[in-house]
């Protein structure tokens, strides 16, 4: 899988934005960060081990 996004980096960026937000925006950004984190974890699990 090759794309220009780093899910772990995106998750961290979303959490930083969430920390600076309030209300519904904060909740939306937390949910976004969780989604990015799950993608990062799945990517790590899919990587072949040597």
PDB file of N, CA and C in Angstrom:
ATOM      1  N   UNK A   1       0.844  -1.179   0.000  1.00  0.00           N
ATOM      2  CA  UNK A   1       0.000   0.000   0.000  1.00  0.00           C
ATOM      3  C   UNK A   1       0.886   1.238   0.000  1.00  0.00           C
ATOM      4  N   UNK A   2       0.689   2.057  -0.981  1.00  0.00           N
ATOM      5  CA  UNK A   2       1.524   3.241  -1.097  1.00  0.00           C
ATOM      6  C   UNK A   2       0.627   4.464  -1.248  1.00  0.00           C
ATOM      7  N   UNK A   3       0.737   5.365  -0.319  1.00  0.00           N
ATOM      8  CA  UNK A   3       0.031   6.634  -0.440  1.00  0.00           C
ATOM      9  C   UNK A   3       0.824   7.716   0.282  1.00  0.00           C
ATOM     10  N   UNK A   4       0.375   8.935   0.134  1.00  0.00           N
ATOM     11  CA  UNK A   4       1.141  10.050   0.673  1.00  0.00           C
ATOM     12  C   UNK A   4       0.806  10.383   2.128  1.00  0.00           C
ATOM     13  N   UNK A   5      -0.109   9.632   2.745  1.00  0.00           N
ATOM     14  CA  UNK A   5      -0.507   9.919   4.116  1.00  0.00           C
ATOM     15  C   UNK A   5       0.179   8.992   5.103  1.00  0.00           C
ATOM     16  N   UNK A   6       0.600   9.559   6.211  1.00  0.00           N
ATOM     17  CA  UNK A   6       1.146   8.786   7.319  1.00  0.00           C
ATOM     18  C   UNK A   6       0.068   8.781   8.397  1.00  0.00           C
ATOM     19  N   UNK A   7      -0.662   7.669   8.567  1.00  0.00           N
ATOM     20  CA  UNK A   7      -1.782   7.648   9.509  1.00  0.00           C
ATOM     21  C   UNK A   7      -1.397   8.035  10.935  1.00  0.00           C
ATOM     22  N   UNK A   8      -0.218   7.611  11.389  1.00  0.00           N
ATOM     23  CA  UNK A   8       0.195   7.961  12.748  1.00  0.00           C
ATOM     24  C   UNK A   8       0.387   9.470  12.889  1.00  0.00           C
ATOM     25  N   UNK A   9       1.016  10.073  11.916  1.00  0.00           N
ATOM     26  CA  UNK A   9       1.214  11.524  11.928  1.00  0.00           C
ATOM     27  C   UNK A   9      -0.138  12.250  11.889  1.00  0.00           C
ATOM     28  N   UNK A  10      -1.046  11.778  11.063  1.00  0.00           N
ATOM     29  CA  UNK A  10      -2.370  12.395  10.962  1.00  0.00           C
ATOM     30  C   UNK A  10      -3.133  12.266  12.276  1.00  0.00           C
ATOM     31  N   UNK A  11      -3.006  11.114  12.947  1.00  0.00           N
ATOM     32  CA  UNK A  11      -3.675  10.916  14.236  1.00  0.00           C
ATOM     33  C   UNK A  11      -3.145  11.903  15.275  1.00  0.00           C
ATOM     34  N   UNK A  12      -1.841  12.061  15.312  1.00  0.00           N
ATOM     35  CA  UNK A  12      -1.238  12.999  16.264  1.00  0.00           C
ATOM     36  C   UNK A  12      -1.658  14.430  15.972  1.00  0.00           C
ATOM     37  N   UNK A  13      -1.699  14.796  14.705  1.00  0.00           N
ATOM     38  CA  UNK A  13      -2.104  16.155  14.326  1.00  0.00           C
ATOM     39  C   UNK A  13      -3.559  16.402  14.701  1.00  0.00           C
ATOM     40  N   UNK A  14      -4.416  15.422  14.498  1.00  0.00           N
ATOM     41  CA  UNK A  14      -5.837  15.583  14.843  1.00  0.00           C
ATOM     42  C   UNK A  14      -6.008  15.740  16.350  1.00  0.00           C
ATOM     43  N   UNK A  15      -5.226  15.005  17.156  1.00  0.00           N
ATOM     44  CA  UNK A  15      -5.335  15.145  18.612  1.00  0.00           C
ATOM     45  C   UNK A  15      -4.845  16.513  19.072  1.00  0.00           C
ATOM     46  N   UNK A  16      -3.804  17.035  18.432  1.00  0.00           N
ATOM     47  CA  UNK A  16      -3.334  18.381  18.782  1.00  0.00           C
ATOM     48  C   UNK A  16      -4.404  19.421  18.459  1.00  0.00           C
ATOM     49  N   UNK A  17      -5.056  19.258  17.315  1.00  0.00           N
ATOM     50  CA  UNK A  17      -6.133  20.189  16.958  1.00  0.00           C
ATOM     51  C   UNK A  17      -7.305  20.041  17.919  1.00  0.00           C
ATOM     52  N   UNK A  18      -7.593  18.814  18.339  1.00  0.00           N
ATOM     53  CA  UNK A  18      -8.689  18.579  19.280  1.00  0.00           C
ATOM     54  C   UNK A  18      -8.407  19.256  20.618  1.00  0.00           C
ATOM     55  N   UNK A  19      -7.161  19.188  21.065  1.00  0.00           N
ATOM     56  CA  UNK A  19      -6.800  19.799  22.342  1.00  0.00           C
ATOM     57  C   UNK A  19      -7.005  21.309  22.327  1.00  0.00           C
ATOM     58  N   UNK A  20      -6.911  21.913  21.144  1.00  0.00           N
ATOM     59  CA  UNK A  20      -7.072  23.356  21.019  1.00  0.00           C
ATOM     60  C   UNK A  20      -8.508  23.744  20.668  1.00  0.00           C
ATOM     61  N   UNK A  21      -9.405  22.761  20.591  1.00  0.00           N
ATOM     62  CA  UNK A  21     -10.790  23.021  20.178  1.00  0.00           C
ATOM     63  C   UNK A  21     -11.737  22.863  21.347  1.00  0.00           C
ATOM     64  N   UNK A  22     -13.004  23.172  21.084  1.00  0.00           N
ATOM     65  CA  UNK A  22     -14.040  23.050  22.105  1.00  0.00           C
ATOM     66  C   UNK A  22     -15.281  22.407  21.516  1.00  0.00           C
ATOM     67  N   UNK A  23     -16.104  21.847  22.391  1.00  0.00           N
ATOM     68  CA  UNK A  23     -17.421  21.362  22.010  1.00  0.00           C
ATOM     69  C   UNK A  23     -17.430  20.301  20.928  1.00  0.00           C
ATOM     70  N   UNK A  24     -18.349  20.499  19.973  1.00  0.00           N
ATOM     71  CA  UNK A  24     -18.552  19.519  18.906  1.00  0.00           C
ATOM     72  C   UNK A  24     -17.312  19.369  18.037  1.00  0.00           C
ATOM     73  N   UNK A  25     -16.584  20.454  17.824  1.00  0.00           N
ATOM     74  CA  UNK A  25     -15.351  20.360  17.024  1.00  0.00           C
ATOM     75  C   UNK A  25     -14.347  19.441  17.704  1.00  0.00           C
ATOM     76  N   UNK A  26     -14.230  19.563  19.012  1.00  0.00           N
ATOM     77  CA  UNK A  26     -13.288  18.722  19.757  1.00  0.00           C
ATOM     78  C   UNK A  26     -13.669  17.251  19.613  1.00  0.00           C
ATOM     79  N   UNK A  27     -14.950  16.946  19.785  1.00  0.00           N
ATOM     80  CA  UNK A  27     -15.408  15.559  19.676  1.00  0.00           C
ATOM     81  C   UNK A  27     -15.166  15.014  18.273  1.00  0.00           C
ATOM     82  N   UNK A  28     -15.444  15.807  17.258  1.00  0.00           N
ATOM     83  CA  UNK A  28     -15.246  15.382  15.868  1.00  0.00           C
ATOM     84  C   UNK A  28     -13.770  15.097  15.602  1.00  0.00           C
ATOM     85  N   UNK A  29     -12.886  15.952  16.111  1.00  0.00           N
ATOM     86  CA  UNK A  29     -11.455  15.762  15.895  1.00  0.00           C
ATOM     87  C   UNK A  29     -10.919  14.558  16.666  1.00  0.00           C
ATOM     88  N   UNK A  30     -11.465  14.292  17.839  1.00  0.00           N
ATOM     89  CA  UNK A  30     -11.064  13.099  18.597  1.00  0.00           C
ATOM     90  C   UNK A  30     -11.467  11.848  17.828  1.00  0.00           C
ATOM     91  N   UNK A  31     -12.675  11.841  17.279  1.00  0.00           N
ATOM     92  CA  UNK A  31     -13.123  10.692  16.489  1.00  0.00           C
ATOM     93  C   UNK A  31     -12.257  10.519  15.245  1.00  0.00           C
ATOM     94  N   UNK A  32     -11.874  11.625  14.630  1.00  0.00           N
ATOM     95  CA  UNK A  32     -10.986  11.568  13.470  1.00  0.00           C
ATOM     96  C   UNK A  32      -9.626  10.994  13.857  1.00  0.00           C
ATOM     97  N   UNK A  33      -9.101  11.431  14.984  1.00  0.00           N
ATOM     98  CA  UNK A  33      -7.806  10.915  15.446  1.00  0.00           C
ATOM     99  C   UNK A  33      -7.876   9.420  15.719  1.00  0.00           C
ATOM    100  N   UNK A  34      -8.969   8.973  16.300  1.00  0.00           N
ATOM    101  CA  UNK A  34      -9.133   7.542  16.568  1.00  0.00           C
ATOM    102  C   UNK A  34      -9.150   6.761  15.251  1.00  0.00           C
ATOM    103  N   UNK A  35      -9.843   7.278  14.258  1.00  0.00           N
ATOM    104  CA  UNK A  35      -9.896   6.610  12.953  1.00  0.00           C
ATOM    105  C   UNK A  35      -8.501   6.524  12.332  1.00  0.00           C
ATOM    106  N   UNK A  36      -7.743   7.615  12.375  1.00  0.00           N
ATOM    107  CA  UNK A  36      -6.379   7.596  11.830  1.00  0.00           C
ATOM    108  C   UNK A  36      -5.514   6.602  12.600  1.00  0.00           C
ATOM    109  N   UNK A  37      -5.689   6.564  13.918  1.00  0.00           N
ATOM    110  CA  UNK A  37      -4.905   5.641  14.743  1.00  0.00           C
ATOM    111  C   UNK A  37      -5.212   4.187  14.367  1.00  0.00           C
ATOM    112  N   UNK A  38      -6.479   3.891  14.134  1.00  0.00           N
ATOM    113  CA  UNK A  38      -6.851   2.533  13.731  1.00  0.00           C
ATOM    114  C   UNK A  38      -6.228   2.176  12.382  1.00  0.00           C
ATOM    115  N   UNK A  39      -6.213   3.125  11.460  1.00  0.00           N
ATOM    116  CA  UNK A  39      -5.571   2.880  10.167  1.00  0.00           C
ATOM    117  C   UNK A  39      -4.074   2.607  10.340  1.00  0.00           C
ATOM    118  N   UNK A  40      -3.434   3.372  11.216  1.00  0.00           N
ATOM    119  CA  UNK A  40      -2.008   3.177  11.458  1.00  0.00           C
ATOM    120  C   UNK A  40      -1.755   1.794  12.044  1.00  0.00           C
ATOM    121  N   UNK A  41      -2.599   1.375  12.969  1.00  0.00           N
ATOM    122  CA  UNK A  41      -2.432   0.061  13.592  1.00  0.00           C
ATOM    123  C   UNK A  41      -2.638  -1.052  12.562  1.00  0.00           C
ATOM    124  N   UNK A  42      -3.649  -0.920  11.710  1.00  0.00           N
ATOM    125  CA  UNK A  42      -3.886  -1.924  10.674  1.00  0.00           C
ATOM    126  C   UNK A  42      -2.721  -1.986   9.695  1.00  0.00           C
ATOM    127  N   UNK A  43      -2.171  -0.834   9.378  1.00  0.00           N
ATOM    128  CA  UNK A  43      -1.025  -0.807   8.464  1.00  0.00           C
ATOM    129  C   UNK A  43       0.156  -1.553   9.071  1.00  0.00           C
ATOM    130  N   UNK A  44       0.407  -1.326  10.375  1.00  0.00           N
ATOM    131  CA  UNK A  44       1.511  -2.029  11.043  1.00  0.00           C
ATOM    132  C   UNK A  44       1.271  -3.536  11.061  1.00  0.00           C
ATOM    133  N   UNK A  45       0.023  -3.948  11.276  1.00  0.00           N
ATOM    134  CA  UNK A  45      -0.301  -5.373  11.322  1.00  0.00           C
ATOM    135  C   UNK A  45      -0.152  -6.024   9.953  1.00  0.00           C
ATOM    136  N   UNK A  46      -0.374  -5.251   8.883  1.00  0.00           N
ATOM    137  CA  UNK A  46      -0.293  -5.780   7.525  1.00  0.00           C
ATOM    138  C   UNK A  46       1.136  -5.876   7.010  1.00  0.00           C
ATOM    139  N   UNK A  47       2.060  -5.199   7.661  1.00  0.00           N
ATOM    140  CA  UNK A  47       3.450  -5.218   7.202  1.00  0.00           C
ATOM    141  C   UNK A  47       4.040  -6.603   7.411  1.00  0.00           C
ATOM    142  N   UNK A  48       4.743  -7.093   6.404  1.00  0.00           N
ATOM    143  CA  UNK A  48       5.350  -8.424   6.556  1.00  0.00           C
ATOM    144  C   UNK A  48       6.457  -8.389   7.599  1.00  0.00           C
ATOM    145  N   UNK A  49       6.539  -9.453   8.374  1.00  0.00           N
ATOM    146  CA  UNK A  49       7.608  -9.568   9.368  1.00  0.00           C
ATOM    147  C   UNK A  49       8.680 -10.486   8.826  1.00  0.00           C
ATOM    148  N   UNK A  50       9.884 -10.193   9.194  1.00  0.00           N
ATOM    149  CA  UNK A  50      11.017 -10.992   8.700  1.00  0.00           C
ATOM    150  C   UNK A  50      11.529 -11.916   9.764  1.00  0.00           C
TER     151      UNK A  50
END
